[in-house]
Structures are given as C-alpha cells and as structure tokens.
Amino acid sequence: MLTPRVFISLIKVMKLMNKRFQSVAKLLSMVVIGVASSVHAAEVVNVYSARHYDTDLEVYKNFETSTGIKINLIEAASDTLIERIVNEGKYSPADLLITVDAGRLYRAEDRDIFAPAGSELLDQRVPAHLRHPDGLWYGLSKRARVIIYRKEDGEPEALNTYLDLAKPEFEGQICVRSSSNIYNISLLASLVSHLGEEAAEDWTKSVVANFFRKPQGNDTANIRAVASGECRVSIVNSYYIARLIDNDDADGSAVGIIFPNQDSTGTHVNISGGGLLKHAPNRDNAIKLLEYLTEADAQSLYVKGNHEYPIVGDAEVVGVLQNLGSFKEDTINASALGENQATAVQIFDRAGWY
Amino acid sequence: MFVNVRSMRDLIIPSCILILTACNPDTETVVSDAAKESVNQQSSAAATPAALQTGEAENQFANDDLGYLTQLGLMRGHLFVGHQLYKAGHFDHAKMHMKHPESELYAGVAPAFNARGVPGFSVELSNLSQAVENESPLAEVDAAYTALTAAIAATEAPVVNANQGPAARLALVVELLRVAGEEYAIAVVDGQMQNAHEYQDALGFTKIARNVIEGLDGVDTQLNDTKKDAIGVLDSLAELWPSLIPPDTLNTEAGALYGAAAKIEIIALAF
C-alpha cells in the first residue's frame, strides 16, 4: 500500500494505436490528474470526467482541502469514458462519471452504468427536472441554448421563439453547427417533447431551408460568423458568448442574445451532470463529491469561472453571466432530452440537417 | 491468421485530435497554463506520443514513443506465448503465434528503426519463425528466441534509456493491458472459449506488461510501493489463464483486464 501523498500530477497522454496500420490513427486524449496512488483506499474518489475546465480543477482542489478525500481524475470524451466503464464492468475503479449534456447522461444511463446515489441532500438541492427521477444522475450546472444576432444589424423582428427560426423571412440567414452535436440533438429532443415528432420534423425542415450554408464549425465559430455579418442568426450555448466577453473578445460583445420561448415553455437549458457508478469502489466518497459540487462554493465557481448557470436555485448569478440577462427556462425533465435523442437524430437525417 | 483487434480507439466518435487546448466540437476545453501550474505540483514524465504526422502514416512510430514501444511489446507478447507453447509441445499453436510479429506487426514499425537509428530484427525474427516451423529441437528454438529478444531490446533501448521514467513505463503497461483486454474479449464470450489464439495473445501481452513493471528501477520507496501495487493488480488476473491451451468454458471476462489497465493508470498518477 502506498503512503498517501498530497500532490497532483497532470498527465496528458495521446495514444496512437492501430494494430493494422491501415486507417487514420485514432487519438485518445487522456488527461489524468491524481493525488493518491491507491485506487480504492478510503481516502480517494476516482472520477471519470468529460469536462475539461480550469474551474473543475479548482473545485476539486477545494474539495480535497475541505474533506481530505483525494480525487483521481481521468478526463476524456464522454462516449469514450462510457465505453471504458462498460468494458471495465465490475472491475472498474471509477466512482463517478461527470459529463456534459443530458443526452450524454442518457447514453450512460442507457448503458446501465449508474447506480442510485440515494442522497436526500441532492434530491433537495437539485430541481426535479434537472435530475434523474431515481437519482441515477444529477445536474451540476446549466447552460441555455440561445439565439444570437448581430447587434449592428439590429434585433430581427418577430424572432422570439425557436419556432420563429422556421419562418420564411429568415431564408438564407441561419448558421448553425452540425446536427451530430449533442447540443442540437438535445434541443430538438426537447421540441419533440413539446410539439410531437411530426411538428418537430416540419420545423426542422423549415430551418434547414433557411440555412445560409451547410452546418459547420462549433458554437464559437458560429458566434464569430454572426458577429462578422456572415450570417444573420445562429443557435449557440450561452457560456460560449460569456466566455468571449470575459476574454474581451469583440465577437462576444458584437452579438445580441434572444432567450427563446419566454412567453411559452421557456428557453431550452441543458446540464452538465454526474452520477454514481454501479461498481464504485468508493461509493461514500463519490456521493460526498457529488453533494459538494452542488454546494455554494462549487456552484459559485461554475458561474464565475466557467459562465455556467448554477443548478441550485438560490446560487447567485453574477458577472458576465448576469449581464447576459435573466430568463425563464424550460422545465421539461432533462430525462426527456435523452429519451427523444434517437427520434431527434432521425428527424435531422430526414430533414437534411447534417 | 491476421488478428483483427477492435481497438477502443475505434469507439471514439469525434475524429479530431483531443488535446487540452481542444478541437473537440462537443467539449470545448479550457485549461490554462496557469491552472495546470496551480494544481500540478509535480508534472508527470509520462510518454507523450507525438501527433500523427499527416501523410507519413508508414513512419508513424518514428516520433511516437508510446506507440513504438507498444508495437514492440505486442511482438514480444506474441513471441513469449509462442515460445511457451513450443516448450510445452504445442507446436501448431506455437507456429501460429510465431508468425504474427513477422506477418502483421514488423512491417509497420520497421520504418521507425531507420528513423531512430536502430537496427531491425527481421533476421532474428525469421530465424525463430523458421525454427518453430521446422519443429527444430528446443535448444535451437530457445537460442533463436534469446537472440530475438536481445535484438528487440536493442531497438527499444534508445527510447527506454533516454526518457522513460515510471510514468512512461506504466503508460506502456496500460496500453498493453488494454490490448490484452480487447484480445480476451474476442477469446471468451459469455463464458465460452471462442478463440484460443486471442486468449493466448492476451496472456502474452499481460506477461510483457508484467515484465515492464518488474523492470522499473526501484531505488526509492515510492517506486517500490508502486511496483508492488501494480504487480498486485496483475496478480489478480491469474485466473484468466488457467492453462496455456484454454478450456472450453471460463468464468472470466475481459473486464478484468480493462479494469487492471484503469487501476494501473491511476497508480501511475504518483509520478
């Protein structure tokens, strides 16, 4: 047994492996931040996370300081981590999976890797629509998927809802990222919930007809496209705008924000979240970490450090995020975003939103 | 027989390079140098394979130390288990394994030998393969095996001696165990033996992984403890291979290997 040592090391491992030497090498970036060397000593928790933010490192460090429980952190893409956990099975040292987007939490849930946390504290703190009904996962922070426009051109008239994007007057004006991105999939999944599949498909086809160009880039690229005047409007996540503004990037300030559906269902929000894993060797520590992530200090860091909305209702929204404005959010249960994921993907394919 | 190993890398959906400063379209990564510095009181000296050189796939291991050593490790694994099988009199099994490095792996890594200024070992590889194919006396096969492993060591030496600290060596162990897991997953399905050669491959790769751990220079307490922990993880895998020639049924699963890889990855955080 190794003597516990209080240090944190950051390992970035990029692996190229193709035993057949035929295809383009698949690259797996594994960022491993760890403190204790034992995977299952009482004083550790092993976290597999698909988030890669400065903020998280600070939150984890604070958790370690306040509890004495050391975090071993492995970072990779969500689907990679899910496959790892599935493959490791009962032999996995992973205690928690933390990932971005309810759709990915659903994918993880669908692979039957979570166990109910059984935490009354989490059930009290996290709003019901932002956690799994059986405690398999909990939202830890939120983001809004908003419509943006170029301020210089003025706010588009009669563009107040996601449905408005389908109007003929916006023909050739919409830039957006690919439908393969989970943020778009989850947005459409929410529309499927609200409108039904047929109406959601009609909407999607009409939006496709309004594309300025084929879907491309990520949210930041589309913010820049709108800011430059290349396209009139786009759909992006709120924190990307806030991040640009916070970095004094002119493109962030050049775009105006519309929080859609304020007079109806509210703006679509999605979550970063996490869940206790079925074979967690450090179950109690894992639950303590999840609970810690919903405490005021951690929530505050998500807001200030990463411009994400807090999951806990009474946590304060300050700074750049506050300046974006307040809004009514869609209270559809985040589970629905995953349940309708497959339908959303099929609609995108049929509508030609690639 | 060409071994088709399904790599976990095939499961990665985003196709772009994932690095801390990101190009992942789904998860924009923001880790500043300051953050890394503030939380990293000790940076790992783990192997950091270089990115694939576009247009130079045939020499992809020229700069990728981890990939290079992994390929050599896999060859060692094939050869180890082939040698064990030959010693036990299982000639047909042995012949199968002795062919793999030459037919499947050598060509891919050979260009890197030139780039790295090391001699290859095609002659030694061919000598061993031929000795086994001819069912030569064991002493002859042993000698050929010894010569080959020495030649492989010569191709590894410049990398190992130059920059292979504990973290890098353990990263190699992790890689070998993951491939072993992939092989074992093909070999044993729902408790049924489906492919004896993959079963044996997994054994070979795990043995080489163990050799790497045992080769760690344990001059200090921390490293000795690390070795002990890592060996302990591998000891837990013993039941996966009750025999060289597998039984028809096994109450084992590849998850044990994947889990072992993950545990050693975490153990390696100490460096």
XYZ file of C-alpha atoms in Angstrom, chain A residues 1-3 5-21 24-39 46 48 50-54 57 61 72-75 77 79-80 83-84 87-88 90-93 100 104 107 177 181-183 218-220 240 243, chain B residues 2-5 8-13 17-20 24-32 35-36 38-42 44 46 48-52 60-61 64 66-67 70-71 74 78 104-105 108 175 178-179 183 205 222 225-226 229 253 255-256 258-259 262-263 265-271:
144
model
C 0.000 0.000 0.000
C 1.433 3.323 -0.979
C 1.751 6.052 1.584
C 0.979 11.864 -0.764
C -0.576 15.174 -1.274
C 0.385 16.092 -4.773
C -1.361 16.415 -8.015
C 0.128 15.460 -11.314
C -1.234 16.229 -14.720
C -0.667 13.670 -17.398
C -1.656 14.212 -20.937
C -1.475 11.053 -22.933
C -2.157 10.951 -26.588
C -2.254 7.483 -27.894
C -1.840 6.362 -31.441
C -2.710 2.739 -31.935
C -3.655 0.867 -34.959
C -2.595 -2.677 -34.995
C -3.380 -2.995 -38.691
C -1.603 0.197 -39.731
C -6.093 7.027 -39.743
C -4.812 6.737 -36.220
C -7.470 7.104 -33.561
C -6.412 9.525 -30.915
C -7.392 9.236 -27.352
C -6.557 12.103 -25.159
C -6.478 11.041 -21.566
C -5.815 13.757 -19.074
C -5.155 12.231 -15.758
C -4.982 14.303 -12.626
C -4.436 12.408 -9.495
C -3.378 12.719 -5.982
C -3.436 9.465 -4.099
C -1.926 6.462 -5.739
C -4.315 3.850 -4.361
C -7.441 3.336 -6.349
C -11.962 8.161 -8.817
C -14.087 9.915 -15.000
C -15.778 14.580 -19.900
C -15.433 18.154 -18.723
C -12.130 19.885 -19.267
C -12.253 23.188 -17.475
C -9.941 25.174 -15.247
C -9.636 21.646 -11.196
C -8.798 21.060 -5.204
C -8.090 10.809 -9.085
C -9.359 12.376 -12.251
C -9.373 10.849 -15.700
C -10.631 13.065 -18.499
C -14.623 12.354 -24.313
C -18.558 8.342 -25.223
C -15.018 7.104 -24.660
C -17.294 2.651 -23.263
C -14.437 2.354 -20.808
C -15.760 -2.572 -20.734
C -14.287 -2.398 -17.243
C -17.354 -4.741 -12.159
C -13.582 -4.313 -12.294
C -13.775 -0.581 -12.917
C -12.103 1.673 -10.375
C -21.784 17.439 -20.409
C -24.865 12.009 -22.801
C -26.474 7.446 -23.118
C -23.343 23.646 -36.220
C -23.561 17.710 -31.988
C -25.288 16.680 -28.792
C -26.381 20.251 -28.010
C -18.641 24.724 -33.360
C -20.658 27.224 -31.350
C -17.800 29.694 -31.103
C -19.558 30.494 -25.189
C -16.535 33.350 -22.314
C -4.476 -11.869 -39.312
C -5.594 -10.673 -35.923
C -8.282 -8.075 -36.040
C -8.192 -6.270 -32.780
C -11.192 1.232 -28.023
C -9.989 3.954 -30.250
C -12.487 2.787 -32.868
C -15.171 3.737 -30.416
C -14.142 7.322 -30.289
C -16.791 9.279 -32.144
C -7.378 15.369 -32.032
C -8.251 15.811 -28.380
C -5.777 17.943 -26.595
C -6.144 20.156 -23.626
C -13.302 18.675 -29.787
C -16.509 20.136 -31.153
C -18.554 18.711 -28.331
C -16.489 19.688 -25.345
C -14.572 22.866 -25.676
C -11.586 22.570 -23.442
C -10.246 25.397 -21.417
C -7.290 24.574 -19.239
C -4.913 27.431 -18.995
C -4.408 26.322 -13.924
C -2.186 23.474 -14.811
C -1.522 25.782 -9.885
C -2.769 22.257 -9.492
C 0.284 20.452 -10.713
C 2.868 20.260 -8.069
C 4.546 17.555 -9.991
C 4.308 13.550 -14.962
C 4.675 10.080 -18.892
C 3.564 11.821 -24.704
C 3.362 10.363 -28.120
C 3.626 12.899 -30.872
C 0.657 13.510 -33.092
C 0.379 11.547 -36.247
C 4.032 6.821 -37.627
C 6.211 5.340 -34.890
C 5.579 8.256 -31.130
C 4.486 5.033 -26.667
C 3.160 3.652 -29.918
C 3.641 -0.763 -27.630
C 4.151 -2.361 -31.030
C 2.925 -6.699 -28.616
C 3.243 -12.975 -29.331
C 1.391 -8.411 -39.064
C 3.454 -6.062 -36.980
C 4.502 -1.259 -39.632
C -1.615 0.204 -23.278
C -5.925 -2.608 -22.891
C -4.946 -4.519 -25.985
C -7.999 -9.822 -27.327
C 0.688 -9.145 -23.687
C 7.630 5.209 -3.596
C 5.464 0.581 -3.431
C 4.188 1.403 -6.902
C 0.705 -2.251 -6.107
C -14.124 -11.787 -18.591
C -13.348 -6.530 -17.943
C -10.710 -7.737 -15.530
C -9.669 -3.300 -18.725
C -10.120 -2.728 -15.022
C -7.506 1.578 -15.360
C -6.138 0.792 -11.917
C -3.343 4.245 -14.885
C -4.456 5.606 -11.536
C -1.462 4.111 -9.724
C 0.739 5.896 -12.242
C -0.603 9.234 -11.059
C 2.045 9.134 -8.367
C 4.625 10.158 -10.987
